[in-house]
Amino acid sequence: MRAETQTLSLDAAAGDRARRERPRLTDPKSVFLPPRAVREPRQGDGKGGGPGAAVITRTRTQTKKPSMYRVLLLNDDYTPMEFVVTVLRRYFNKNPDEAQRIMLHVHHHGVGECGVYTYEVAETKVTQVMDFARKHQHPLQCIMEKK
């Protein structure tokens, strides 16, 4: 019976030890209580600008919108119009009517805008178009410029 009492009292013994290790509030040497914060009377005009006033500033990071780049197709005398329409539909997700309109603009004005993208996306699209044109042996030129 004594063994049962000891196993049950292990948790109680741990609690007793913790209570014994805590400092007693009546013993002034064993307890250190921080002094209470005392408010000093405000000085100045009451708007917090006088001596003893503290200004707390928070720095906020503001995100800047990325620079946008225009992807342009340049006209040449050798690339077929159908190929330009295929490029516009495949790499710039243009519908057939819009691709035809952009292709004619490139044909008549020498340059046409395919889209406006962030730097990385624009660079990728220019590379894809140039590789596709080279693969099909067309001199089509695609460039990007900052908007």
Coordinates of C-alpha atoms in Angstrom, one line a residue:
M1 CA 0.0 0.0 0.0
R2 CA 2.9 2.3 0.7
A3 CA 4.2 1.9 -2.9
E4 CA 0.9 3.1 -4.3
T5 CA 1.0 6.1 -2.1
Q6 CA 4.5 7.0 -3.3
T7 CA 3.6 6.7 -7.0
L8 CA 0.6 8.8 -6.6
S9 CA 2.4 11.4 -4.6
L10 CA 5.2 12.0 -7.3
D11 CA 3.1 14.6 -9.0
A12 CA 2.3 16.1 -5.6
A13 CA 6.0 16.1 -4.6
A14 CA 6.8 18.0 -7.8
G15 CA 4.2 20.6 -6.9
D16 CA 5.5 20.9 -3.4
R17 CA 9.1 21.4 -4.7
A18 CA 7.9 24.2 -7.0
R19 CA 6.1 25.9 -4.2
R20 CA 9.1 25.7 -2.0
E21 CA 11.4 27.1 -4.7
R22 CA 9.2 30.1 -5.3
P23 CA 10.2 33.2 -3.3
R24 CA 7.9 34.2 -0.5
L25 CA 6.3 37.6 -0.8
T26 CA 6.9 38.3 2.9
D27 CA 10.7 38.0 2.6
P28 CA 11.9 41.4 1.2
K29 CA 15.4 40.0 0.3
S30 CA 14.1 37.2 -1.9
V31 CA 11.7 39.1 -4.1
F32 CA 12.6 42.0 -6.4
L33 CA 9.6 43.9 -7.6
P34 CA 10.2 46.6 -10.3
P35 CA 9.3 50.1 -9.3
R36 CA 6.0 51.4 -10.5
A37 CA 6.0 53.7 -13.4
V38 CA 5.1 57.1 -12.3
R39 CA 3.7 59.6 -14.8
E40 CA 5.4 62.9 -14.8
P41 CA 3.2 65.9 -15.5
R42 CA 3.3 67.0 -19.1
Q43 CA 5.1 70.2 -20.0
G44 CA 4.6 72.4 -23.0
D45 CA 1.5 73.2 -24.9
G46 CA -0.3 69.9 -24.3
K47 CA 0.4 68.5 -27.8
G48 CA 3.3 66.3 -26.8
G49 CA 6.0 68.5 -28.1
G50 CA 7.6 69.6 -24.8
P51 CA 10.6 68.1 -23.0
G52 CA 10.2 64.6 -22.0
A53 CA 7.8 63.8 -24.9
A54 CA 8.8 60.8 -27.0
V55 CA 8.0 60.4 -30.7
I56 CA 7.6 56.9 -31.9
T57 CA 8.0 56.5 -35.6
R58 CA 7.2 53.4 -37.7
T59 CA 8.9 52.8 -40.9
R60 CA 6.7 51.3 -43.6
T61 CA 8.1 49.6 -46.6
Q62 CA 6.3 50.6 -49.7
T63 CA 6.4 48.4 -52.7
K64 CA 7.0 50.0 -56.1
K65 CA 5.2 48.8 -59.1
P66 CA 7.5 47.1 -61.6
S67 CA 8.5 48.9 -64.8
M68 CA 6.5 47.9 -67.8
Y69 CA 7.9 47.0 -71.2
R70 CA 6.3 47.1 -74.6
V71 CA 6.9 44.1 -76.9
L72 CA 7.1 45.2 -80.5
L73 CA 7.2 43.4 -83.9
L74 CA 9.2 45.0 -86.7
N75 CA 8.3 44.8 -90.3
D76 CA 10.5 43.1 -92.9
D77 CA 9.9 42.3 -96.6
Y78 CA 10.4 38.5 -96.3
T79 CA 8.3 37.2 -93.4
P80 CA 4.9 36.0 -94.5
M81 CA 1.8 37.7 -93.0
E82 CA 0.4 34.4 -92.0
F83 CA 3.5 33.6 -90.0
V84 CA 3.1 36.9 -88.1
V85 CA -0.5 36.1 -87.3
T86 CA 0.6 32.7 -86.0
V87 CA 3.2 34.3 -83.8
L88 CA 0.7 36.8 -82.4
R89 CA -1.9 34.1 -81.7
R90 CA 0.6 31.6 -80.2
Y91 CA 2.8 33.8 -78.0
F92 CA 0.6 36.8 -77.3
N93 CA -2.8 35.0 -77.0
K94 CA -4.5 37.3 -79.5
N95 CA -7.7 36.2 -81.2
P96 CA -7.7 35.9 -85.0
D97 CA -9.2 39.4 -85.6
E98 CA -6.9 41.2 -83.2
A99 CA -3.8 39.3 -84.6
Q100 CA -4.8 40.3 -88.2
R101 CA -5.2 44.0 -87.1
I102 CA -1.8 44.0 -85.4
M103 CA -0.1 42.3 -88.4
L104 CA -1.6 44.9 -90.8
H105 CA -0.4 47.7 -88.5
V106 CA 3.1 46.3 -88.5
H107 CA 2.9 45.9 -92.3
H108 CA 1.7 49.5 -92.9
H109 CA 3.6 51.4 -90.2
G110 CA 6.8 49.3 -89.8
V111 CA 6.2 48.5 -86.1
G112 CA 3.4 47.2 -84.0
E113 CA 2.8 46.6 -80.3
C114 CA 2.0 43.0 -79.2
G115 CA 1.6 43.7 -75.5
V116 CA 2.9 45.3 -72.4
Y117 CA 4.6 43.2 -69.7
T118 CA 7.0 43.2 -66.8
Y119 CA 10.7 43.0 -67.8
E120 CA 11.1 39.2 -67.3
V121 CA 7.9 38.3 -69.1
A122 CA 8.7 40.7 -72.0
E123 CA 12.2 39.3 -72.3
T124 CA 10.9 35.8 -72.4
K125 CA 8.3 36.6 -75.1
V126 CA 11.0 38.3 -77.3
T127 CA 13.3 35.3 -76.9
Q128 CA 10.5 32.9 -77.8
V129 CA 9.4 34.8 -80.9
M130 CA 13.0 35.2 -82.1
D131 CA 13.7 31.5 -81.6
F132 CA 10.5 30.5 -83.4
A133 CA 11.3 32.8 -86.3
R134 CA 14.8 31.5 -86.6
K135 CA 13.6 27.9 -86.4
H136 CA 11.2 28.6 -89.4
Q137 CA 14.0 30.6 -91.2
H138 CA 12.2 34.0 -91.1
P139 CA 14.0 37.3 -90.4
L140 CA 11.2 38.5 -88.2
Q141 CA 12.5 40.9 -85.5
C142 CA 10.9 41.3 -82.1
I143 CA 12.1 43.9 -79.6
M144 CA 11.1 45.3 -76.2
E145 CA 11.3 48.9 -75.0
K146 CA 10.5 50.6 -71.7
K147 CA 7.0 52.1 -71.6

